[in-house]
Amino acid sequence: MDELPLRAVVIGSGVGGAAAALLLSHAGVPTLLAEKERRLGGSAAAYERDGFRVDTGTHMLCRGEEGPLGDVLRRVGQGDAITFRQSSEPAALCVAGGARGTRAGAAPRAGRVVLQAELWRLAGAARELARGLDLTPLEAARAARLLAHAAAMRDVDMAACDDATAEGYAARFVPRAAAAARLGSLLGLPLLLPGAEASAGEALFCWRRIARSGQQRYPEGGAARVPEVFCRLARELGAAVWTGAGVRRVLVSDRRVRGVELEDGTALPARIVVSTAGLLPTVSGLVGEAHFPEAYVARARALAPQPRQVQVKIGLRRRLVAAGALAGLGGESDGDGAPALPFYCLVPTRFDPSLAPPGHELLCACAVSGGRDGAPRGAPAASVDGLLRALAGAVPGLLSDAVFVDGAPADGRGEALARAGELAGELATATAQTPGQVGRARPAVYTPVRGLYLAGRAAGGRGAGMELAASSAIECVDRILVDMGRDLGAPAPPALIDIAGDLLGRAAASTVTWAARPRGQAG
């Protein structure tokens, strides 16, 4: 092991990988980030269309500089490197008309905005919440109590709810099955899981963060701005950032990392490898199950991945949505009032109008799919058409003002609406935040293979979306430094910083960050 250079190879340039590369570089560890695509960002990348800058994923609003994304920047002394903007319009909660108000075969009636206020005021909106969720006055009071309780819960109280579902937790307050299902679906939205599958403890953790932080934020320039800045700062600290450099396998012997081999056959010796490819893809694909204990492999195989999301991106000729985000229950309901389609829709142009031509608006939406049967319990499988109907119900006139509609169904093919696979997200590499997969049961950022670590939404961290990935990266790098015998409160040894360029060789000195890695160039 000692004969190997002190080099870390980070696989993947999403928020988790880019944050890990930045933090490692700041700690004085010579780092090379390898991204298989020709552009940076992973599921947080962006593409251009008709004057719009469109996120490839649908991202939750974040706490900006107050959350893990800001923590990463502060750790490297660059707290102002990304501007996080607030919207002048709050988020809105929408519930589409149910089956009782819809004739057979017709589209559901326009959704009702039952909450037009900051999310932290949810507990005080019992009357509107009751109307939208078809709750009785008593159920509305109990639902308000649930939301107020969630905002004040301690960590130990939330941990006690980790193994309950959001729907099961809601049933403690609202016993009627249909009401609990609808309320549970709203609780599970931050995790992009139906209430029947989302961990109550993790969902409540997200809602508490929302309640305590108040106004939510979004990066100026869109979600892609986060990994772009992280990678730029990492390069300024001496890291090499290679695009078009897919990793074929992680080199391991005697349960120790020896480096990686790229798709073109280039071998890069390294003592540390951080994978953001997901737990099972790393274990079974990049490394090989023979290098792990049988129990670890069995656990990796048993974990439920985050289901792929049905997504649509809509460019509008004019501004129609008076909200920074829409969240709720769309589509038709069954006869018992259970939710048909939980959905989330971000309006990035409400935070940064420059993401669209003047006067235009951009919507990025996703429908929540079940991890086991492809749909929330008692509902049809999520589809692009179903999500569009839900959005059209919440925003009348939406499709008639559309400049374009890009969509990706759950299988990632999107033959009718997808743009050359650009919207096929990478959420399937994440570990679903279901009971038995959160808290102490969540996969660790370290592995039985010495020098192999995990970052991103597959292991470690708490929260949702980009914040979960950044939180995981912080946890991962802290563990790496501890394993190296470093004091987390101490600055990087000057000797490590001084020799970083030598250890990386020509890679760090000559590789252009935003260009593809020259074929055959080694570090």
Short mmCIF file of C-alpha atoms in Angstrom, two decimals:
data_model
loop_
_atom_site.label_atom_id
_atom_site.label_comp_id
_atom_site.label_asym_id
_atom_site.label_seq_id
_atom_site.Cartn_x
_atom_site.Cartn_y
_atom_site.Cartn_z
CA MET A 1 0.00 0.00 0.00
CA ASP A 2 2.80 2.41 0.86
CA GLU A 3 4.29 2.14 -2.62
CA LEU A 4 1.11 3.61 -4.12
CA PRO A 5 0.92 7.39 -4.55
CA LEU A 6 -1.29 9.27 -2.12
CA ARG A 7 -3.97 9.97 -4.69
CA ALA A 8 -7.76 9.96 -4.44
CA VAL A 9 -9.85 9.15 -7.50
CA VAL A 10 -13.46 10.35 -7.33
CA ILE A 11 -15.87 8.62 -9.70
CA GLY A 12 -18.67 10.92 -10.89
CA SER A 13 -19.10 14.70 -11.01
CA GLY A 14 -22.58 15.09 -9.54
CA VAL A 15 -23.02 17.21 -6.44
CA GLY A 16 -21.68 14.43 -4.19
CA GLY A 17 -18.62 13.65 -6.32
CA ALA A 18 -17.79 17.29 -7.00
CA ALA A 19 -18.11 18.16 -3.30
CA ALA A 20 -15.90 15.20 -2.31
CA ALA A 21 -13.23 16.22 -4.84
CA LEU A 22 -13.28 19.80 -3.57
CA LEU A 23 -13.04 18.83 0.09
CA LEU A 24 -10.27 16.30 -0.52
CA SER A 25 -8.27 18.83 -2.52
CA HIS A 26 -8.69 21.41 0.22
CA ALA A 27 -7.42 18.85 2.74
CA GLY A 28 -4.23 18.53 0.68
CA VAL A 29 -5.03 15.12 -0.81
CA PRO A 30 -4.05 14.99 -4.52
CA THR A 31 -7.34 14.27 -6.26
CA LEU A 32 -8.52 13.29 -9.71
CA LEU A 33 -12.20 13.41 -10.58
CA ALA A 34 -13.28 11.11 -13.43
CA GLU A 35 -16.61 11.81 -15.17
CA LYS A 36 -17.80 9.43 -17.89
CA GLU A 37 -19.93 12.04 -19.67
CA ARG A 38 -18.60 14.95 -21.73
CA ARG A 39 -20.14 17.45 -19.35
CA LEU A 40 -20.04 17.84 -15.60
CA GLY A 41 -22.87 17.54 -13.14
CA GLY A 42 -24.42 14.09 -13.40
CA SER A 43 -28.11 14.43 -12.58
CA ALA A 44 -27.41 18.07 -11.67
CA ALA A 45 -26.27 18.96 -15.19
CA ALA A 46 -28.19 21.22 -17.58
CA TYR A 47 -28.93 21.53 -21.28
CA GLU A 48 -29.89 24.43 -23.56
CA ARG A 49 -33.08 24.62 -25.58
CA ASP A 50 -34.90 27.53 -27.26
CA GLY A 51 -33.09 30.04 -25.08
CA PHE A 52 -33.83 28.13 -21.85
CA ARG A 53 -31.23 26.61 -19.54
CA VAL A 54 -32.94 23.45 -18.32
CA ASP A 55 -31.98 21.27 -15.36
CA THR A 56 -31.71 17.61 -16.39
CA GLY A 57 -33.10 16.61 -13.01
CA THR A 58 -35.95 17.96 -10.91
CA HIS A 59 -34.34 19.27 -7.74
CA MET A 60 -35.83 20.14 -4.40
CA LEU A 61 -35.47 23.65 -3.10
CA CYS A 62 -32.57 23.93 -0.67
CA ARG A 63 -31.50 26.00 2.32
CA GLY A 64 -28.75 27.56 0.25
CA GLU A 65 -25.82 28.93 2.19
CA GLU A 66 -27.43 27.76 5.45
CA GLY A 67 -27.41 24.09 4.44
CA PRO A 68 -24.87 21.44 3.41
CA LEU A 69 -24.15 23.13 0.06
CA GLY A 70 -23.07 26.23 1.96
CA ASP A 71 -21.18 24.05 4.45
CA VAL A 72 -19.02 22.65 1.64
CA LEU A 73 -18.13 26.15 0.45
CA ARG A 74 -17.41 27.46 3.94
CA ARG A 75 -15.08 24.55 4.62
CA VAL A 76 -12.89 25.66 1.74
CA GLY A 77 -13.13 29.37 2.54
CA GLN A 78 -15.42 30.15 -0.44
CA GLY A 79 -18.75 30.81 1.26
CA ASP A 80 -19.84 33.33 -1.39
CA ALA A 81 -18.82 31.32 -4.48
CA ILE A 82 -22.45 30.43 -5.27
CA THR A 83 -25.34 32.86 -5.01
CA PHE A 84 -28.56 31.31 -3.72
CA ARG A 85 -31.69 33.24 -4.59
CA GLN A 86 -35.07 33.40 -2.92
CA SER A 87 -38.33 33.68 -4.80
CA SER A 88 -40.70 36.55 -4.18
CA GLU A 89 -43.52 34.01 -4.40
CA PRO A 90 -43.81 31.25 -1.77
CA ALA A 91 -44.32 27.58 -2.50
CA ALA A 92 -47.85 26.39 -3.13
CA LEU A 93 -49.61 23.17 -2.20
CA CYS A 94 -52.02 21.87 -4.80
CA VAL A 95 -54.60 19.09 -4.77
CA ALA A 96 -56.45 18.18 -7.97
CA GLY A 97 -60.15 17.54 -8.08
CA GLY A 98 -61.17 14.04 -7.08
CA ALA A 99 -63.23 11.44 -8.85
CA ARG A 100 -66.45 12.80 -7.40
CA GLY A 101 -65.99 16.03 -9.34
CA THR A 102 -64.84 14.45 -12.59
CA ARG A 103 -67.01 12.72 -15.14
CA ALA A 104 -65.79 9.39 -16.50
CA GLY A 105 -63.04 9.71 -19.10
CA ALA A 106 -62.56 13.44 -18.56
CA ALA A 107 -59.46 15.19 -17.33
CA PRO A 108 -59.58 16.17 -13.65
CA ARG A 109 -60.76 19.67 -12.88
CA ALA A 110 -58.25 22.40 -12.13
CA GLY A 111 -56.29 21.78 -8.98
CA ARG A 112 -56.97 23.96 -5.98
CA VAL A 113 -54.09 25.87 -4.44
CA VAL A 114 -54.83 25.09 -0.82
CA LEU A 115 -51.75 26.80 0.55
CA GLN A 116 -50.13 29.94 -0.76
CA ALA A 117 -47.69 30.66 2.03
CA GLU A 118 -44.22 29.84 3.23
CA LEU A 119 -43.82 26.16 3.98
CA TRP A 120 -43.02 26.86 7.61
CA ARG A 121 -46.60 28.12 8.05
CA LEU A 122 -48.09 24.74 7.17
CA ALA A 123 -49.15 24.07 10.76
CA GLY A 124 -51.31 27.21 10.80
CA ALA A 125 -53.20 26.42 7.58
CA ALA A 126 -55.55 23.77 8.97
CA ARG A 127 -58.66 25.06 7.20
CA GLU A 128 -57.16 25.14 3.70
CA LEU A 129 -55.29 21.88 4.30
CA ALA A 130 -58.54 20.23 5.37
CA ARG A 131 -60.33 21.43 2.22
CA GLY A 132 -57.60 20.17 -0.08
CA LEU A 133 -57.14 16.80 1.59
CA ASP A 134 -60.86 16.19 2.21
CA LEU A 135 -60.31 16.11 5.97
CA THR A 136 -63.02 16.51 8.58
CA PRO A 137 -62.62 19.42 11.04
CA LEU A 138 -61.31 17.00 13.67
CA GLU A 139 -58.87 15.45 11.19
CA ALA A 140 -57.69 18.91 10.16
CA ALA A 141 -56.92 19.78 13.77
CA ARG A 142 -55.00 16.54 14.16
CA ALA A 143 -53.11 17.13 10.90
CA ALA A 144 -52.12 20.60 12.11
CA ARG A 145 -50.92 19.01 15.33
CA LEU A 146 -48.81 16.53 13.34
CA LEU A 147 -47.12 19.30 11.34
CA ALA A 148 -46.50 21.45 14.42
CA HIS A 149 -45.10 18.43 16.22
CA ALA A 150 -42.77 17.66 13.30
CA ALA A 151 -41.36 21.19 13.38
CA ALA A 152 -40.44 20.84 17.07
CA MET A 153 -39.27 17.19 17.19
CA ARG A 154 -35.85 16.29 18.58
CA ASP A 155 -33.46 14.07 16.65
CA VAL A 156 -34.04 11.19 19.06
CA ASP A 157 -37.80 11.43 18.50
CA MET A 158 -37.35 11.33 14.73
CA ALA A 159 -34.98 8.39 14.96
CA ALA A 160 -37.73 6.48 16.75
CA CYS A 161 -39.88 6.95 13.61
CA ASP A 162 -37.26 5.73 11.11
CA ASP A 163 -38.83 2.28 10.75
CA ALA A 164 -42.38 3.57 10.30
CA THR A 165 -43.75 4.73 6.98
CA ALA A 166 -44.95 8.29 6.49
CA GLU A 167 -48.46 6.96 5.90
CA GLY A 168 -48.29 4.85 9.06
CA TYR A 169 -47.12 7.84 11.07
CA ALA A 170 -49.94 9.99 9.64
CA ALA A 171 -52.41 7.29 10.69
CA ARG A 172 -51.42 7.86 14.33
CA PHE A 173 -52.96 11.31 14.05
CA VAL A 174 -55.60 10.72 11.35
CA PRO A 175 -56.81 7.09 11.61
CA ARG A 176 -59.10 7.13 8.54
CA ALA A 177 -57.19 5.22 5.86
CA ALA A 178 -57.89 7.57 2.94
CA ALA A 179 -56.98 10.67 4.95
CA ALA A 180 -53.80 9.04 6.26
CA ALA A 181 -52.83 8.06 2.71
CA ARG A 182 -53.22 11.60 1.42
CA LEU A 183 -51.39 13.19 4.35
CA GLY A 184 -48.67 10.52 4.18
CA SER A 185 -48.15 11.26 0.50
CA LEU A 186 -47.45 14.91 1.30
CA LEU A 187 -45.04 13.94 4.08
CA GLY A 188 -43.13 11.68 1.68
CA LEU A 189 -42.76 14.26 -1.09
CA PRO A 190 -39.31 15.59 0.00
CA LEU A 191 -37.97 12.04 -0.33
CA LEU A 192 -39.70 11.59 -3.73
CA LEU A 193 -41.38 8.46 -2.39
CA PRO A 194 -45.05 7.62 -1.80
CA GLY A 195 -46.21 7.82 1.79
CA ALA A 196 -46.64 4.04 1.94
CA GLU A 197 -42.89 3.59 1.38
CA ALA A 198 -41.12 6.72 2.70
CA SER A 199 -39.47 6.54 6.12
CA ALA A 200 -41.42 8.71 8.54
CA GLY A 201 -38.28 9.64 10.49
CA GLU A 202 -36.43 10.84 7.41
CA ALA A 203 -39.50 12.61 6.01
CA LEU A 204 -40.09 14.41 9.30
CA PHE A 205 -36.41 15.38 9.40
CA CYS A 206 -36.81 17.09 6.01
CA TRP A 207 -40.01 18.84 7.01
CA ARG A 208 -38.41 20.09 10.24
CA ARG A 209 -35.56 21.60 8.23
CA ILE A 210 -38.09 23.31 5.98
CA ALA A 211 -40.02 24.62 8.97
CA ARG A 212 -36.94 26.01 10.69
CA SER A 213 -35.28 27.55 7.65
CA GLY A 214 -38.35 29.37 6.31
CA GLN A 215 -37.87 30.75 2.79
CA GLN A 216 -36.26 28.17 0.51
CA ARG A 217 -33.55 28.95 -2.07
CA TYR A 218 -32.18 27.86 -5.43
CA PRO A 219 -28.75 28.39 -7.02
CA GLU A 220 -28.39 31.33 -9.36
CA GLY A 221 -27.68 29.79 -12.76
CA GLY A 222 -29.65 26.63 -11.97
CA ALA A 223 -28.73 23.37 -10.26
CA ALA A 224 -25.77 22.82 -12.61
CA ARG A 225 -24.07 25.81 -11.04
CA VAL A 226 -23.32 23.77 -7.90
CA PRO A 227 -21.13 20.99 -9.39
CA GLU A 228 -19.61 23.47 -11.85
CA VAL A 229 -18.38 25.72 -9.04
CA PHE A 230 -17.28 22.81 -6.86
CA CYS A 231 -15.20 21.42 -9.75
CA ARG A 232 -13.72 24.82 -10.61
CA LEU A 233 -12.65 25.39 -7.02
CA ALA A 234 -11.24 21.86 -6.79
CA ARG A 235 -9.12 22.49 -9.87
CA GLU A 236 -7.86 25.76 -8.44
CA LEU A 237 -6.66 23.71 -5.46
CA GLY A 238 -4.74 21.36 -7.75
CA ALA A 239 -7.30 18.67 -8.57
CA ALA A 240 -7.55 17.17 -12.04
CA VAL A 241 -11.07 17.07 -13.48
CA TRP A 242 -11.50 14.74 -16.46
CA THR A 243 -14.65 14.44 -18.55
CA GLY A 244 -15.23 11.66 -21.04
CA ALA A 245 -13.28 9.41 -18.66
CA GLY A 246 -15.46 6.48 -17.67
CA VAL A 247 -14.11 4.12 -15.02
CA ARG A 248 -14.24 0.48 -16.12
CA ARG A 249 -13.26 -1.01 -12.78
CA VAL A 250 -11.73 -0.30 -9.40
CA LEU A 251 -8.45 -2.15 -8.94
CA VAL A 252 -8.42 -4.15 -5.70
CA SER A 253 -6.18 -6.80 -4.19
CA ASP A 254 -6.07 -8.19 -0.63
CA ARG A 255 -9.16 -6.07 0.08
CA ARG A 256 -7.22 -2.88 -0.54
CA VAL A 257 -7.76 -0.32 -3.25
CA ARG A 258 -4.92 -0.13 -5.77
CA GLY A 259 -6.42 2.39 -8.19
CA VAL A 260 -8.83 2.43 -11.14
CA GLU A 261 -8.81 1.38 -14.75
CA LEU A 262 -10.52 3.69 -17.25
CA GLU A 263 -12.62 2.58 -20.20
CA ASP A 264 -9.69 3.19 -22.56
CA GLY A 265 -7.45 0.89 -20.51
CA THR A 266 -5.54 3.61 -18.68
CA ALA A 267 -4.58 2.49 -15.16
CA LEU A 268 -4.42 5.13 -12.43
CA PRO A 269 -2.74 3.94 -9.22
CA ALA A 270 -4.38 5.37 -6.09
CA ARG A 271 -4.81 4.63 -2.41
CA ILE A 272 -8.30 6.13 -2.19
CA VAL A 273 -11.33 5.74 -4.45
CA VAL A 274 -14.63 7.51 -3.83
CA SER A 275 -17.51 6.11 -5.86
CA THR A 276 -20.78 7.94 -6.46
CA ALA A 277 -22.06 5.22 -8.80
CA GLY A 278 -24.30 3.67 -6.14
CA LEU A 279 -23.67 0.87 -3.66
CA LEU A 280 -24.66 -2.19 -5.68
CA PRO A 281 -23.18 -0.89 -8.99
CA THR A 282 -19.93 -0.29 -7.12
CA VAL A 283 -19.88 -3.65 -5.35
CA SER A 284 -21.07 -5.86 -8.20
CA GLY A 285 -19.88 -3.84 -11.18
CA LEU A 286 -16.86 -1.65 -10.52
CA VAL A 287 -15.17 -3.81 -7.88
CA GLY A 288 -16.58 -7.33 -7.99
CA GLU A 289 -18.45 -9.17 -5.26
CA ALA A 290 -15.55 -11.54 -4.58
CA HIS A 291 -13.69 -8.71 -2.84
CA PHE A 292 -16.39 -8.21 -0.20
CA PRO A 293 -17.70 -10.32 2.70
CA GLU A 294 -20.81 -12.32 1.78
CA ALA A 295 -22.94 -10.47 4.34
CA TYR A 296 -22.00 -7.10 2.85
CA VAL A 297 -22.88 -8.26 -0.65
CA ALA A 298 -26.20 -9.65 0.56
CA ARG A 299 -27.02 -6.35 2.22
CA ALA A 300 -26.12 -4.41 -0.93
CA ARG A 301 -28.37 -6.67 -2.98
CA ALA A 302 -31.25 -6.32 -0.54
CA LEU A 303 -31.31 -2.53 -0.51
CA ALA A 304 -34.12 -0.88 -2.46
CA PRO A 305 -32.83 1.78 -4.88
CA GLN A 306 -34.56 5.08 -5.39
CA PRO A 307 -37.06 4.54 -8.21
CA ARG A 308 -36.56 6.48 -11.42
CA GLN A 309 -38.71 9.54 -11.59
CA VAL A 310 -41.22 10.42 -14.28
CA GLN A 311 -40.17 13.93 -15.28
CA VAL A 312 -41.28 16.73 -17.56
CA LYS A 313 -39.62 20.03 -18.42
CA ILE A 314 -41.90 22.74 -19.79
CA GLY A 315 -40.87 26.03 -21.35
CA LEU A 316 -43.68 28.61 -21.31
CA ARG A 317 -44.17 31.75 -23.43
CA ARG A 318 -45.37 33.68 -20.41
CA ARG A 319 -45.41 33.44 -16.66
CA LEU A 320 -48.32 31.42 -15.36
CA VAL A 321 -47.24 30.03 -11.99
CA ALA A 322 -47.35 32.50 -9.11
CA ALA A 323 -45.23 30.27 -6.89
CA GLY A 324 -41.61 29.23 -6.50
CA ALA A 325 -42.67 25.59 -6.44
CA LEU A 326 -45.80 23.49 -6.59
CA ALA A 327 -46.26 20.30 -4.62
CA GLY A 328 -49.28 18.16 -4.06
CA LEU A 329 -51.57 15.41 -5.22
CA GLY A 330 -52.64 15.43 -8.85
CA GLY A 331 -54.74 13.36 -11.19
CA GLU A 332 -57.93 11.53 -10.41
CA SER A 333 -58.54 9.97 -7.02
CA ASP A 334 -60.13 6.64 -6.35
CA GLY A 335 -63.55 6.44 -4.82
CA ASP A 336 -62.14 6.50 -1.30
CA GLY A 337 -60.26 9.74 -1.86
CA ALA A 338 -56.73 8.25 -1.83
CA PRO A 339 -54.12 10.21 -3.78
CA ALA A 340 -53.52 9.19 -7.37
CA LEU A 341 -50.29 11.01 -8.20
CA PRO A 342 -48.03 12.86 -5.76
CA PHE A 343 -45.99 15.40 -7.73
CA TYR A 344 -43.44 18.15 -7.26
CA CYS A 345 -42.81 21.04 -9.65
CA LEU A 346 -40.00 23.56 -9.34
CA VAL A 347 -40.22 26.91 -11.13
CA PRO A 348 -36.51 27.86 -11.49
CA THR A 349 -37.28 31.13 -13.30
CA ARG A 350 -39.01 32.43 -10.18
CA PHE A 351 -35.57 32.39 -8.58
CA ASP A 352 -33.43 33.27 -11.61
CA PRO A 353 -35.32 34.78 -14.58
CA SER A 354 -32.16 34.55 -16.73
CA LEU A 355 -32.75 30.79 -17.09
CA ALA A 356 -35.37 31.60 -19.76
CA PRO A 357 -35.89 34.28 -22.42
CA PRO A 358 -37.41 37.54 -21.08
CA GLY A 359 -41.00 37.07 -19.95
CA HIS A 360 -40.86 33.28 -20.30
CA GLU A 361 -41.09 30.66 -17.58
CA LEU A 362 -39.50 27.26 -16.95
CA LEU A 363 -41.07 24.35 -15.06
CA CYS A 364 -39.24 21.20 -13.93
CA ALA A 365 -41.59 18.60 -12.51
CA CYS A 366 -41.57 14.98 -11.44
CA ALA A 367 -44.13 12.43 -10.34
CA VAL A 368 -43.47 10.20 -7.35
CA SER A 369 -43.24 6.54 -8.33
CA GLY A 370 -43.34 3.61 -5.97
CA GLY A 371 -40.16 1.57 -5.53
CA ARG A 372 -41.83 -1.83 -5.44
CA ASP A 373 -44.68 -1.81 -7.93
CA GLY A 374 -43.95 1.38 -9.85
CA ALA A 375 -46.74 3.44 -8.32
CA PRO A 376 -48.16 4.60 -5.02
CA ARG A 377 -50.43 2.03 -3.40
CA GLY A 378 -53.83 1.85 -5.04
CA ALA A 379 -52.83 4.08 -7.98
CA PRO A 380 -51.94 3.46 -11.62
CA ALA A 381 -48.31 3.58 -12.70
CA ALA A 382 -46.95 7.09 -13.06
CA SER A 383 -46.62 8.31 -16.64
CA VAL A 384 -45.64 11.45 -18.51
CA ASP A 385 -49.26 11.93 -19.57
CA GLY A 386 -50.46 11.55 -15.99
CA LEU A 387 -47.96 14.10 -14.73
CA LEU A 388 -48.92 16.54 -17.49
CA ARG A 389 -52.59 16.16 -16.55
CA ALA A 390 -51.74 16.87 -12.91
CA LEU A 391 -49.77 19.99 -13.86
CA ALA A 392 -52.47 21.18 -16.25
CA GLY A 393 -55.00 20.75 -13.44
CA ALA A 394 -52.90 22.85 -11.09
CA VAL A 395 -52.02 25.50 -13.72
CA PRO A 396 -54.91 26.10 -16.15
CA GLY A 397 -53.77 26.98 -19.68
CA LEU A 398 -50.36 25.44 -19.11
CA LEU A 399 -49.99 23.35 -22.27
CA SER A 400 -51.49 25.92 -24.63
CA ASP A 401 -48.64 28.30 -23.72
CA ALA A 402 -45.87 25.72 -23.94
CA VAL A 403 -42.86 26.44 -26.15
CA PHE A 404 -41.66 22.87 -25.58
CA VAL A 405 -42.39 19.86 -23.42
CA ASP A 406 -39.57 17.43 -22.69
CA GLY A 407 -40.35 14.33 -20.71
CA ALA A 408 -38.82 11.13 -19.40
CA PRO A 409 -40.89 8.18 -18.19
CA ALA A 410 -39.87 5.88 -15.37
CA ASP A 411 -37.95 3.50 -17.66
CA GLY A 412 -35.77 6.34 -18.93
CA ARG A 413 -36.58 5.78 -22.65
CA GLY A 414 -38.94 8.68 -23.29
CA GLU A 415 -39.42 7.87 -26.97
CA ALA A 416 -42.22 10.38 -27.46
CA LEU A 417 -41.02 13.31 -25.42
CA ALA A 418 -37.46 12.81 -24.18
CA ARG A 419 -34.55 14.65 -25.77
CA ALA A 420 -31.97 12.00 -26.66
CA GLY A 421 -31.96 10.59 -23.15
CA GLU A 422 -31.00 13.92 -21.60
CA LEU A 423 -33.66 13.57 -18.92
CA ALA A 424 -32.86 9.99 -17.92
CA GLY A 425 -31.92 10.71 -14.32
CA GLU A 426 -29.45 8.96 -12.12
CA LEU A 427 -31.68 8.61 -9.08
CA ALA A 428 -31.70 4.84 -9.55
CA THR A 429 -28.15 4.80 -8.11
CA ALA A 430 -29.45 6.31 -4.85
CA THR A 431 -30.58 4.29 -1.85
CA ALA A 432 -34.29 4.85 -1.25
CA GLN A 433 -35.01 6.44 2.11
CA THR A 434 -37.41 3.76 3.25
CA PRO A 435 -37.75 2.04 6.65
CA GLY A 436 -34.67 -0.08 7.29
CA GLN A 437 -32.52 2.11 5.01
CA VAL A 438 -32.21 5.36 6.97
CA GLY A 439 -30.58 6.48 10.20
CA ARG A 440 -28.32 3.82 11.66
CA ALA A 441 -29.47 1.41 8.97
CA ARG A 442 -28.33 3.64 6.11
CA PRO A 443 -25.29 2.32 4.19
CA ALA A 444 -22.03 3.72 5.56
CA VAL A 445 -19.69 5.90 3.51
CA TYR A 446 -16.84 3.44 4.14
CA THR A 447 -16.69 -0.17 2.91
CA PRO A 448 -14.91 -3.42 3.89
CA VAL A 449 -12.39 -2.72 1.11
CA ARG A 450 -9.70 -0.50 2.55
CA GLY A 451 -9.48 2.79 0.68
CA LEU A 452 -12.92 2.42 -0.99
CA TYR A 453 -15.57 4.94 0.00
CA LEU A 454 -19.05 5.96 -1.12
CA ALA A 455 -20.53 9.43 -1.55
CA GLY A 456 -23.69 10.92 -3.02
CA ARG A 457 -27.24 9.77 -2.47
CA ALA A 458 -26.35 6.10 -2.04
CA ALA A 459 -24.71 6.20 1.41
CA GLY A 460 -24.40 8.44 4.42
CA GLY A 461 -25.90 11.88 4.80
CA ARG A 462 -29.40 13.03 5.65
CA GLY A 463 -32.02 15.16 3.98
CA ALA A 464 -33.06 15.25 0.34
CA GLY A 465 -31.77 16.02 -3.14
CA MET A 466 -28.60 18.05 -3.58
CA GLU A 467 -28.38 18.63 0.16
CA LEU A 468 -28.33 14.88 0.81
CA ALA A 469 -25.50 14.44 -1.72
CA ALA A 470 -23.46 17.28 -0.19
CA SER A 471 -24.06 16.00 3.34
CA SER A 472 -22.86 12.56 2.27
CA ALA A 473 -19.71 14.01 0.70
CA ILE A 474 -18.85 15.87 3.90
CA GLU A 475 -19.32 12.70 5.93
CA CYS A 476 -17.27 10.70 3.41
CA VAL A 477 -14.29 13.06 3.38
CA ASP A 478 -14.31 13.37 7.17
CA ARG A 479 -14.11 9.58 7.39
CA ILE A 480 -11.24 9.46 4.88
CA LEU A 481 -9.26 12.02 6.86
CA VAL A 482 -9.88 10.18 10.12
CA ASP A 483 -8.72 6.93 8.49
CA MET A 484 -5.58 8.80 7.40
CA GLY A 485 -4.96 9.76 11.02
CA ARG A 486 -5.72 13.42 10.41
CA ASP A 487 -7.18 15.79 12.98
CA LEU A 488 -10.38 17.11 11.41
CA GLY A 489 -9.84 20.50 13.02
CA ALA A 490 -6.29 20.92 11.73
CA PRO A 491 -5.32 22.49 8.37
CA ALA A 492 -3.80 20.33 5.66
CA PRO A 493 -0.08 19.68 6.23
CA PRO A 494 1.91 22.07 3.98
CA ALA A 495 4.00 19.15 2.74
CA LEU A 496 0.94 17.47 1.26
CA ILE A 497 -0.06 20.64 -0.55
CA ASP A 498 3.47 21.24 -1.84
CA ILE A 499 3.80 17.77 -3.39
CA ALA A 500 0.24 17.52 -4.75
CA GLY A 501 1.27 18.54 -8.26
CA ASP A 502 4.17 16.10 -8.29
CA LEU A 503 2.02 13.19 -7.15
CA LEU A 504 -0.63 13.90 -9.75
CA GLY A 505 2.05 14.28 -12.39
CA ARG A 506 1.08 15.94 -15.61
CA ALA A 507 -2.62 15.20 -15.05
CA ALA A 508 -3.32 18.03 -12.64
CA ALA A 509 -0.98 20.43 -14.41
CA SER A 510 -2.11 19.96 -17.98
CA THR A 511 -5.70 18.70 -17.99
CA VAL A 512 -8.24 21.35 -18.95
CA THR A 513 -11.11 21.14 -16.50
CA TRP A 514 -13.99 21.63 -18.91
CA ALA A 515 -12.55 19.60 -21.80
CA ALA A 516 -12.60 15.87 -22.31
CA ARG A 517 -9.56 14.01 -21.03
CA PRO A 518 -7.05 13.33 -23.82
CA ARG A 519 -7.11 9.63 -24.64
CA GLY A 520 -4.29 7.69 -23.07
CA GLN A 521 -3.21 10.45 -20.68
CA ALA A 522 -2.42 9.05 -17.24
CA GLY A 523 -2.06 10.65 -13.85
#
